[in-house]
Short mmCIF file of C-alpha atoms in Angstrom, two decimals:
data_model
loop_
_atom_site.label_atom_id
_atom_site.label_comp_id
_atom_site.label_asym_id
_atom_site.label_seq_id
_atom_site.Cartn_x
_atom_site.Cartn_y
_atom_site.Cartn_z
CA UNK A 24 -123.83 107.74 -7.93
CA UNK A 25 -121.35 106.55 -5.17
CA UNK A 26 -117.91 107.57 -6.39
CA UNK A 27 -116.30 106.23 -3.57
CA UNK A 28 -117.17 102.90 -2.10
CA UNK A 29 -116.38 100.91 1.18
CA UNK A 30 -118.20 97.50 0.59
CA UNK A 31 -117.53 96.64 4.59
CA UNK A 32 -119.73 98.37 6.46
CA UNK A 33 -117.94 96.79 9.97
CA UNK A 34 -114.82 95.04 10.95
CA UNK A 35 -113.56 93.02 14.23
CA UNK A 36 -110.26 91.91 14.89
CA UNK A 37 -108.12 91.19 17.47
CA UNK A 38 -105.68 93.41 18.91
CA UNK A 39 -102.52 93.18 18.01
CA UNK A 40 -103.47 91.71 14.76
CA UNK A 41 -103.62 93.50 11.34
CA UNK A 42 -106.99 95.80 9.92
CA UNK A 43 -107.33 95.56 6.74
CA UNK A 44 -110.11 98.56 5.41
CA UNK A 45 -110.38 98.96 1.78
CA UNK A 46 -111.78 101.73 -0.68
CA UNK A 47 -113.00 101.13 -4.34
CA UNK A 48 -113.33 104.73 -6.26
CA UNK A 49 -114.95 104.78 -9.71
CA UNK A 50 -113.56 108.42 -10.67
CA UNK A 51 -110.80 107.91 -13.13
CA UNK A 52 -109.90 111.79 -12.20
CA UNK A 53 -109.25 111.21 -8.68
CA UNK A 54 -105.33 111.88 -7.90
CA UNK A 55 -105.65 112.22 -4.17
CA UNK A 56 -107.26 109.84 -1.62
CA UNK A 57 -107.22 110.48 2.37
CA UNK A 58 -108.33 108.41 5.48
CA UNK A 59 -109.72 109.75 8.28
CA UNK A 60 -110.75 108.10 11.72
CA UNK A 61 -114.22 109.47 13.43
CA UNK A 62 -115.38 108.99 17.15
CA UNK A 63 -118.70 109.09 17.77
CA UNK A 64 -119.76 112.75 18.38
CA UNK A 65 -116.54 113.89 17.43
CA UNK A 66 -115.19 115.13 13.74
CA UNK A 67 -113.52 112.93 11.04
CA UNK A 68 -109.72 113.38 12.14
CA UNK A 69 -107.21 112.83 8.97
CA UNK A 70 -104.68 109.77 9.55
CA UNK A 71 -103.05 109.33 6.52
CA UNK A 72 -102.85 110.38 2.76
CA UNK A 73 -101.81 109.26 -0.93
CA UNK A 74 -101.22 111.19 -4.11
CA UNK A 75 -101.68 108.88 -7.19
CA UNK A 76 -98.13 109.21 -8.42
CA UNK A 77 -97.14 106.66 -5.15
CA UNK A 78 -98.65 103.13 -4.90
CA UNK A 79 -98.03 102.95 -1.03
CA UNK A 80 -97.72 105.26 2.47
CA UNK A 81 -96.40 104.74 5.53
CA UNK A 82 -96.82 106.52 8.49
CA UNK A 83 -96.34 104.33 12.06
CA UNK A 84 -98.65 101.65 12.34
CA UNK A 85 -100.52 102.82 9.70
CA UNK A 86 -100.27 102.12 5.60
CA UNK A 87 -101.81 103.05 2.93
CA UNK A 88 -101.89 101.02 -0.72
CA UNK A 89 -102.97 102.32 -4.06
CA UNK A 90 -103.86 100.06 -6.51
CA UNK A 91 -104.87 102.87 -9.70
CA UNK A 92 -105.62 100.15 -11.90
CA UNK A 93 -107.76 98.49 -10.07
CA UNK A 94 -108.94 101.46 -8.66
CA UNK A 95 -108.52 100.64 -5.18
CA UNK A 96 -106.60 101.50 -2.24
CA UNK A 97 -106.52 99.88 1.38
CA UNK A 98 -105.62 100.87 5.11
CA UNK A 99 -103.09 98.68 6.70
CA UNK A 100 -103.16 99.12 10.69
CA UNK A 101 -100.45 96.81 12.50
CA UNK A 102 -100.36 96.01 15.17
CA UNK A 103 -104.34 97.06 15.52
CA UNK A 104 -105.15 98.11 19.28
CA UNK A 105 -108.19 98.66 20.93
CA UNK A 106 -107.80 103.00 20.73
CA UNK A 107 -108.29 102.11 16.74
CA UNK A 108 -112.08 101.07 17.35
CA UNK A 109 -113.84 103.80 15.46
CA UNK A 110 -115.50 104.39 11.88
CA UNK A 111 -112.72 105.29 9.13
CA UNK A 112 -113.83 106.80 5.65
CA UNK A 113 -111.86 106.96 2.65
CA UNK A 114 -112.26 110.31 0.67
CA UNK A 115 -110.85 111.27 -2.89
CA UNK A 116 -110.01 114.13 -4.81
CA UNK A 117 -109.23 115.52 -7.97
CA UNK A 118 -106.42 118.14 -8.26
CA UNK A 119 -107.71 121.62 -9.05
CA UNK A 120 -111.19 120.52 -7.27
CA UNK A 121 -111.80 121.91 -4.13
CA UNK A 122 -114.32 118.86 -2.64
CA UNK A 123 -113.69 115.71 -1.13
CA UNK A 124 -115.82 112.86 -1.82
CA UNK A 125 -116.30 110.53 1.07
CA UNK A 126 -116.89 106.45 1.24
CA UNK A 127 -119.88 105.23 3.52
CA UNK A 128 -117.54 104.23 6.27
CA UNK A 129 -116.14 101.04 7.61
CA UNK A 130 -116.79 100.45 11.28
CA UNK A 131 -113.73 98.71 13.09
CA UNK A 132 -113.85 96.63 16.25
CA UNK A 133 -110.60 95.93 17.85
CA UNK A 134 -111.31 93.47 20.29
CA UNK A 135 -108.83 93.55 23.81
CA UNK B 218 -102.57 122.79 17.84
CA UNK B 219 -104.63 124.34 15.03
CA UNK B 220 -108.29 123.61 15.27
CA UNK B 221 -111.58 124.21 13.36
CA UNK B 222 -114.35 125.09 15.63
CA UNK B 223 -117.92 125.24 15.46
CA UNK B 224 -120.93 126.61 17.82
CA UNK B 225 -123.15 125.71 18.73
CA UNK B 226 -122.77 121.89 19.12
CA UNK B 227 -126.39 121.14 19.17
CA UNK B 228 -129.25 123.13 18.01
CA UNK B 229 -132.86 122.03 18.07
CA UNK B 230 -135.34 123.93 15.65
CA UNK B 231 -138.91 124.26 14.63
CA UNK B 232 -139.40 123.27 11.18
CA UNK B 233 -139.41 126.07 8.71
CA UNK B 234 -137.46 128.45 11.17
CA UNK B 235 -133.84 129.52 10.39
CA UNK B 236 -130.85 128.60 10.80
CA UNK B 237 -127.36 129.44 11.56
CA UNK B 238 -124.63 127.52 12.06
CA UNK B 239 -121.23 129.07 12.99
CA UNK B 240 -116.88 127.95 12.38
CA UNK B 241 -113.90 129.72 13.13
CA UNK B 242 -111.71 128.27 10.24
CA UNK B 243 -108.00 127.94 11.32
CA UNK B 244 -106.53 130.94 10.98
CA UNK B 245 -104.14 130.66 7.46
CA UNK B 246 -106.24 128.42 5.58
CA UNK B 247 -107.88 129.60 2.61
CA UNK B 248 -110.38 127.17 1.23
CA UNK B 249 -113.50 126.34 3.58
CA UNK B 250 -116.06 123.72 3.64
CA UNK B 251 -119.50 122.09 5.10
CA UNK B 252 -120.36 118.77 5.12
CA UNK B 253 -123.18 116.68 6.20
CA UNK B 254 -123.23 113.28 7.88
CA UNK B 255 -127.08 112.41 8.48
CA UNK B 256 -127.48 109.84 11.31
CA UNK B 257 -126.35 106.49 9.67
CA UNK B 258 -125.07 107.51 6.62
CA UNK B 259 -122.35 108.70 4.69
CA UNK B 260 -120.46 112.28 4.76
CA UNK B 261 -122.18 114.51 2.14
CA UNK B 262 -120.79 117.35 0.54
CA UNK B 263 -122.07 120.34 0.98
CA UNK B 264 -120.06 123.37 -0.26
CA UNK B 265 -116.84 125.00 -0.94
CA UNK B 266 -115.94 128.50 -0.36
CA UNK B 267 -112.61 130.42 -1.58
CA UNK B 268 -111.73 133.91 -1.90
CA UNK B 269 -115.09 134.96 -0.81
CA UNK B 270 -117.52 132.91 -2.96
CA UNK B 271 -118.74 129.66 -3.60
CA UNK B 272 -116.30 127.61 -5.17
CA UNK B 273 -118.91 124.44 -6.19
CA UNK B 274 -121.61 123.29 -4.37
CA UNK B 275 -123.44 119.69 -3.83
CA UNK B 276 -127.33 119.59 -5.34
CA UNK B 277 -128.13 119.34 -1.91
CA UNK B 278 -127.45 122.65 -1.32
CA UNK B 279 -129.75 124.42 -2.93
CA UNK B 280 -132.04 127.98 -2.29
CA UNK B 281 -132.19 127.25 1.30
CA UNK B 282 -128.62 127.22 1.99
CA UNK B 283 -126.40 130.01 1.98
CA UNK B 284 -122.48 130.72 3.71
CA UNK B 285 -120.80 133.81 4.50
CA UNK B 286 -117.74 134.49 6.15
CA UNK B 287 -118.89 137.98 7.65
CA UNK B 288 -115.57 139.48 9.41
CA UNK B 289 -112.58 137.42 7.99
CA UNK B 290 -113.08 135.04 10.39
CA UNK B 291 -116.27 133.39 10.70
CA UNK B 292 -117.01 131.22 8.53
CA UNK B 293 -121.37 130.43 8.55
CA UNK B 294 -124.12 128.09 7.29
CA UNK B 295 -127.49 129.69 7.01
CA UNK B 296 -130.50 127.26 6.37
CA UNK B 297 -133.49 129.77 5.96
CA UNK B 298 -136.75 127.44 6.38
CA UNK B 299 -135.64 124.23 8.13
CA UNK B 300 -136.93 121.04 6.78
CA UNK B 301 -137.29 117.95 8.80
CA UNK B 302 -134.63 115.91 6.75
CA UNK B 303 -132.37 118.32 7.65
CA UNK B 304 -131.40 116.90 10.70
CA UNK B 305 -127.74 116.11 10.66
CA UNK B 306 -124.41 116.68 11.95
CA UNK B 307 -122.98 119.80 9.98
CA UNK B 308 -119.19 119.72 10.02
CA UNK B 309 -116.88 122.55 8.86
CA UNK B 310 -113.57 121.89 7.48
CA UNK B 311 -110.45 124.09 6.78
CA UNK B 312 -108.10 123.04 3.97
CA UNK B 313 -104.06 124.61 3.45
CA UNK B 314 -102.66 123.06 -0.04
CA UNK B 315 -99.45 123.27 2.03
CA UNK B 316 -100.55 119.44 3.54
CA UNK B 317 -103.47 118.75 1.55
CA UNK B 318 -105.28 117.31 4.48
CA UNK B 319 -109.19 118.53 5.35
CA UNK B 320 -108.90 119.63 9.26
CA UNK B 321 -112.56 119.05 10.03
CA UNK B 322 -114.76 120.75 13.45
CA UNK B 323 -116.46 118.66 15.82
CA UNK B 324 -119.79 119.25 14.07
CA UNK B 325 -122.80 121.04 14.99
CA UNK B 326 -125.66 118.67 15.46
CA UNK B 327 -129.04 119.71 14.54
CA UNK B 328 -132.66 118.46 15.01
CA UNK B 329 -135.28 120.01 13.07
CA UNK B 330 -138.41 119.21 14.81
#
């Protein structure tokens, strides 16, 4: 039972250009949602959070949307550059909980 | 800056030996954590710890997995009889609920062979 869901495994696009990396969630209960960025060999390092009572973050180049009724939220990177390259995952929480439920991952390219 | 870290960063194993797998936790958080990521796939779950016990646990933690923190400090995952499909990167996190935000190790990477 995947509760959290990133349907792109992989993503290119050109630097200086915007990444788009969405999240679908199926957990109703979920009131927290975080992306992180991982290197290979390296831990998941948090970017960017979102509790459900906003609909959008910003934080530099990087946004995030929440979309509860749809259940979905996206990261906005602009303008994307070639340090972004790396595998982001979307995780959710509920409040109270104390786990994290992670997506599969969405491998970006940015290409120079 | 605040770090999680983790020893060792690569252990290889006989099947059905044990295993332990060590974090240092940064130093005011409360709540504690492993996760999985087997090659090619997703981040699992593993367990939470607060306030000295298991706060929930994944079903893939099950007899042969065990934590302690020993010395208020340490923070470890003990696999007693290592199975082959328990090859994976191991990664403690730390979690404050003054940011919210899961500070994660750099993973301990083990081969079960």
């Amino acid at each position: 039972d995947q509760q959290v869901k990133q349907n792109s495994p992989s993503l290119s696009v050109q630097e200086g250009r915007i990444s788009i990396l969405n999240c679908d969630y199926t957990n109703s209960m979920f009131d927290y949602f975080l992306w992180y960025k991982k290197y290979p060999a390296e831990g998941p390092t948090f970017l960017i959070s979102i509790s459900s009572i906003k609909d959008k973050n910003e934080d530099g180049r990087f946004t995030v949307f929440l979309n509860k009724s749809a259940k979905h939220l996206s990261l906005h990177i602009v303008p994307s550059q070639p340090g972004d390259s790396a595998v982001y995952f979307c995780a959710a929480s509920t409040s109270g909980t104390y786990k994290y439920i992670f997506g599969t991952g969405t491998r970006l390219k940015v290409l120079a | 800056e605040p770090e999680v870290t983790q020893t060792p960063s690569h252990q290889v194993t006989q099947m059905g030996q044990e295993v332990i797998l060590r974090c240092v936790p940064i130093s005011n958080h409360l709540y504690f954590y492993w996760y999985r990521q087997i090659l090619g796939q997703k981040v699992e779950f593993l367990v939470s710890f607060y306030n000295n016990e298991i706060s929930e646990k994944s079903e893939i933690f099950d007899d042969q997995f065990s934590v302690e923190r020993p010395d208020g400090s340490n923070f470890t995952l003990k696999i007693r009889s290592t199975k082959l499909e328990d090859s994976a990167m191991y990664f403690c996190a730390s979690w404050t609920d003054e940011t919210g935000e899961l500070f994660f190790g750099e993973g301990s990477r083990l081969t079960v062979l």
